[in-house]
Coordinates of C-alpha atoms in Angstrom, one line a residue:
M1 CA 18.1 38.9 -5.5
T2 CA 19.2 40.1 -2.1
G3 CA 21.1 36.9 -1.2
S4 CA 24.5 35.8 -2.3
L5 CA 26.6 32.7 -2.4
T6 CA 30.3 32.5 -1.8
I7 CA 32.3 29.3 -2.3
V8 CA 35.1 29.4 0.2
G9 CA 38.4 27.5 0.2
L10 CA 39.4 26.8 3.8
G11 CA 42.9 25.5 2.9
P12 CA 44.4 22.2 4.1
G13 CA 43.8 22.7 7.8
T14 CA 45.7 25.4 9.6
P15 CA 43.8 28.8 10.0
D16 CA 47.1 30.5 8.9
W17 CA 46.4 29.3 5.3
I18 CA 42.9 30.9 5.0
T19 CA 43.1 33.9 2.8
P20 CA 41.8 37.3 4.2
A21 CA 39.2 37.3 1.4
A22 CA 38.0 33.8 2.4
Q23 CA 37.9 34.9 6.1
A24 CA 35.9 38.0 5.2
A25 CA 33.3 35.8 3.4
L26 CA 33.0 33.5 6.4
D27 CA 32.6 36.6 8.7
A28 CA 29.8 38.0 6.5
A29 CA 27.9 34.8 6.0
T30 CA 24.5 34.1 7.7
D31 CA 24.7 30.5 6.7
I32 CA 27.6 28.0 6.3
V33 CA 27.0 25.0 4.1
G34 CA 29.3 22.0 3.6
Y35 CA 30.6 18.6 4.5
G36 CA 30.5 18.2 8.3
P37 CA 34.2 18.3 9.2
Y38 CA 34.7 21.4 7.1
V39 CA 31.7 23.1 8.6
D40 CA 33.1 22.3 12.1
R41 CA 36.2 24.3 11.2
V42 CA 34.1 27.5 11.2
P43 CA 33.6 28.9 14.7
D44 CA 30.1 29.3 16.0
R45 CA 28.9 32.9 16.4
T46 CA 25.6 34.7 17.0
G47 CA 23.6 35.0 13.8
L48 CA 25.3 32.1 12.0
T49 CA 23.4 29.0 11.0
K50 CA 25.4 25.9 10.0
H51 CA 24.1 23.3 7.5
A52 CA 26.4 20.2 7.7
S53 CA 25.9 17.1 5.4
D54 CA 27.5 13.9 4.4
N55 CA 30.5 13.6 2.0
R56 CA 28.6 12.2 -1.0
V57 CA 25.8 14.7 -1.5
E58 CA 27.7 17.5 -3.1
V59 CA 25.0 18.5 -5.7
E60 CA 22.2 18.2 -3.2
R61 CA 24.2 20.4 -0.8
A62 CA 24.9 22.9 -3.6
A63 CA 21.2 23.1 -4.4
H64 CA 20.3 23.7 -0.8
A65 CA 22.8 26.5 -0.6
L66 CA 21.3 28.0 -3.8
R67 CA 17.9 27.9 -2.3
L68 CA 19.1 29.6 0.8
A69 CA 20.7 32.4 -1.3
A70 CA 17.6 32.7 -3.4
G71 CA 15.7 33.3 -0.2
G72 CA 17.9 36.3 0.7
R73 CA 20.6 34.6 2.9
K74 CA 24.3 35.3 2.6
V75 CA 25.6 31.8 2.2
A76 CA 29.2 30.5 2.3
V77 CA 29.7 27.0 0.9
V78 CA 33.0 25.7 2.4
S79 CA 35.5 23.3 1.0
G80 CA 38.8 22.0 2.3
G81 CA 41.8 23.1 0.2
D82 CA 40.7 25.0 -2.9
P83 CA 37.0 24.8 -3.8
G84 CA 37.8 24.6 -7.5
V85 CA 40.0 21.5 -7.3
F86 CA 37.8 18.3 -7.1
A87 CA 35.5 20.2 -4.7
M88 CA 32.4 22.3 -4.2
A89 CA 32.7 25.0 -6.8
A90 CA 32.0 22.6 -9.7
A91 CA 29.1 21.1 -7.7
V92 CA 27.5 24.5 -7.2
F93 CA 27.7 25.4 -10.9
E94 CA 26.4 21.9 -11.8
A95 CA 23.4 22.5 -9.5
L96 CA 23.0 26.0 -10.9
E97 CA 22.9 24.8 -14.5
A98 CA 20.4 22.1 -13.8
G99 CA 18.3 24.1 -11.2
E100 CA 15.7 26.8 -11.1
P101 CA 16.2 29.5 -13.8
G102 CA 15.9 32.2 -11.1
W103 CA 19.0 30.9 -9.4
R104 CA 21.1 32.4 -12.2
A105 CA 20.5 35.9 -10.8
I106 CA 22.2 35.0 -7.6
Q107 CA 25.6 36.7 -7.0
I108 CA 28.1 33.8 -6.8
T109 CA 31.7 34.3 -5.9
V110 CA 34.6 31.8 -5.6
E111 CA 37.3 32.5 -3.0
P112 CA 40.3 30.3 -3.7
G113 CA 42.2 28.4 -1.0
I114 CA 45.5 26.5 -0.8
T115 CA 44.9 23.1 -2.3
A116 CA 46.6 20.0 -0.9
M117 CA 49.2 19.6 -3.7
L118 CA 50.5 23.2 -3.2
A119 CA 50.7 22.7 0.6
A120 CA 52.5 19.4 0.2
A121 CA 54.9 20.8 -2.5
A122 CA 55.8 23.7 -0.2
R123 CA 56.7 21.4 2.6
A124 CA 59.0 19.3 0.4
G125 CA 60.7 22.0 -1.7
A126 CA 59.5 22.6 -5.3
P127 CA 58.4 19.3 -6.8
L128 CA 55.9 21.2 -9.0
G129 CA 58.6 23.4 -10.5
G130 CA 58.1 21.9 -14.0
D131 CA 54.9 20.8 -15.8
F132 CA 52.5 18.9 -13.6
C133 CA 48.9 17.6 -13.4
A134 CA 46.4 16.5 -10.9
I135 CA 44.3 13.4 -11.1
S136 CA 41.7 12.1 -8.7
L137 CA 41.8 8.3 -8.2
S138 CA 38.2 8.2 -7.1
D139 CA 35.9 6.3 -9.5
N140 CA 32.7 7.6 -7.9
L141 CA 32.1 10.0 -10.8
K142 CA 34.1 8.5 -13.6
P143 CA 34.9 4.9 -14.7
W144 CA 38.2 3.5 -13.6
E145 CA 39.1 3.0 -17.2
V146 CA 39.0 6.8 -17.7
V147 CA 41.3 7.2 -14.6
T148 CA 43.8 4.7 -16.0
A149 CA 43.7 6.2 -19.5
R150 CA 44.5 9.7 -18.1
L151 CA 47.2 8.3 -15.8
A152 CA 48.9 6.5 -18.7
A153 CA 48.8 9.7 -20.8
A154 CA 50.3 11.8 -18.0
L155 CA 53.0 9.2 -17.3
A156 CA 53.9 9.0 -21.0
A157 CA 54.1 12.7 -21.2
D158 CA 56.5 12.8 -18.1
F159 CA 54.4 15.1 -16.0
V160 CA 54.8 15.3 -12.2
I161 CA 51.4 13.8 -11.1
C162 CA 49.5 14.8 -8.0
L163 CA 47.1 12.1 -6.9
Y164 CA 44.0 13.1 -5.0
N165 CA 41.6 10.6 -3.2
P166 CA 44.3 7.9 -3.5
I167 CA 42.7 5.2 -1.4
S168 CA 39.6 4.4 0.7
K169 CA 38.0 1.5 2.5
A170 CA 35.8 0.9 -0.5
R171 CA 38.7 0.9 -3.0
P172 CA 41.9 -0.1 -1.2
W173 CA 43.6 -1.4 -4.3
Q174 CA 43.6 1.6 -6.6
L175 CA 46.8 3.4 -5.4
G176 CA 48.7 0.1 -5.7
R177 CA 47.5 -0.4 -9.2
T178 CA 48.4 3.2 -10.1
L179 CA 51.9 2.9 -8.8
E180 CA 52.4 -0.4 -10.7
L181 CA 51.4 1.5 -13.8
A182 CA 53.8 4.3 -12.9
S183 CA 56.6 1.7 -12.6
Q184 CA 56.2 1.0 -16.3
H185 CA 57.1 4.6 -17.1
R186 CA 59.4 5.7 -14.3
E187 CA 62.6 4.5 -12.8
A188 CA 62.4 2.7 -9.4
N189 CA 64.3 5.5 -7.7
T190 CA 61.9 8.3 -8.9
P191 CA 61.2 10.6 -6.0
M192 CA 57.7 10.5 -4.5
L193 CA 55.8 12.1 -1.7
F194 CA 53.2 10.7 0.6
A195 CA 51.9 13.9 2.2
R196 CA 49.2 13.3 4.9
A197 CA 47.1 15.9 6.6
I198 CA 49.5 18.8 5.7
G199 CA 48.6 21.8 7.8
R200 CA 47.1 19.8 10.6
P201 CA 48.6 18.8 13.9
D202 CA 48.9 15.2 12.7
E203 CA 50.6 16.0 9.4
N204 CA 53.2 13.6 8.1
L205 CA 55.4 14.0 5.0
R206 CA 57.3 10.9 3.6
I207 CA 59.8 11.2 0.8
L208 CA 60.0 7.8 -0.9
T209 CA 61.3 6.2 -4.1
L210 CA 58.8 4.8 -6.5
A211 CA 59.9 1.3 -5.5
E212 CA 59.3 2.1 -1.8
A213 CA 56.0 3.7 -2.6
V214 CA 54.7 0.6 -4.3
A215 CA 55.4 -1.4 -1.1
A216 CA 53.9 1.4 1.1
A217 CA 50.7 2.0 -1.0
S218 CA 48.4 0.5 1.6
S219 CA 49.6 3.0 4.2
A220 CA 48.0 5.9 2.4
D221 CA 44.4 7.1 3.1
M222 CA 42.0 9.7 2.0
A223 CA 43.9 12.4 3.9
T224 CA 47.0 11.6 1.9
L225 CA 48.2 13.5 -1.2
V226 CA 50.5 11.5 -3.4
I227 CA 53.0 13.1 -5.8
I228 CA 54.8 11.0 -8.4
G229 CA 58.0 12.8 -9.6
A230 CA 58.9 13.2 -13.3
S231 CA 62.0 11.7 -14.7
S232 CA 63.8 15.1 -14.0
T233 CA 62.6 15.4 -10.4
R234 CA 65.7 15.6 -8.1
L235 CA 66.6 15.3 -4.4
I236 CA 69.1 17.6 -2.6
A237 CA 70.5 15.7 0.3
R238 CA 70.9 17.4 3.7
E239 CA 72.8 16.2 6.7
G240 CA 70.5 15.5 9.6
A241 CA 67.4 16.5 7.7
A242 CA 65.1 15.3 5.0
P243 CA 66.2 16.1 1.5
Y244 CA 64.6 18.9 -0.6
V245 CA 62.6 17.7 -3.5
Y246 CA 62.4 19.8 -6.7
T247 CA 61.7 19.5 -10.4
P248 CA 63.9 21.8 -12.5
R249 CA 62.1 24.4 -14.7
S250 CA 64.1 23.3 -17.7
V251 CA 63.7 19.9 -19.3
T252 CA 67.5 19.6 -19.7
K253 CA 69.5 17.5 -17.2
S254 CA 71.6 20.4 -15.9
P255 CA 70.5 21.4 -12.4
C256 CA 71.5 25.0 -13.2
A257 CA 69.6 25.4 -16.4
T258 CA 67.4 28.4 -16.7
S259 CA 63.8 28.3 -18.0
Q260 CA 62.5 30.0 -21.1
G261 CA 62.9 33.8 -20.5
R262 CA 62.8 33.7 -16.7
T263 CA 65.3 32.8 -14.0

């Protein structure tokens, strides 16, 4: 095999958040494969061919990329954020497992990126300072009953919860239903984030209480990352500025507690 395939994380939006390794993979590629808006983020240059496709053909897109690599091309499959978080890395390996046996000889590399929950957390402070999890609210690839079962377990375990794909035109009700479920486990004043398009010119970060978030659920969209705080998540008020949001490393209530073995 003379070709190769690299799955590249482009980060949330700003070029400043693309790692040098990811940029090197883009610079070396002969072909860029991905969802149209992500492909558009890669500048045109001589010798580069772009293969843009729709948002719901991930496995077909991955198979196309594998065929190109098997034919000797240096392929970069691009994802927004991190390619391993609800994105193209899993789709490529799914296509690899089900595809031509010869594809398994292709050199495949994954270059990580900054995923939306890390970008949003950095803007707000340190809401992921304790245990946390990520759940996609999309039911395109799993039943809604599975989504709600996982949500209920994470809420009962008092994780900070990062919600990807919170709402769309086809399913405008799911975030509201999720926050109603959260209200059964969290206090009404639990800190929450609605982080939209972080890293892009139109970014917007809202720090809400859970009660406010329930009322504002319909204002989110697919570009919004939602973070539900744990019972220990705290706000640090600042005069003339938004508060910092953080979750202590310790499960004690003391804001100055140290974590196990590290400070």
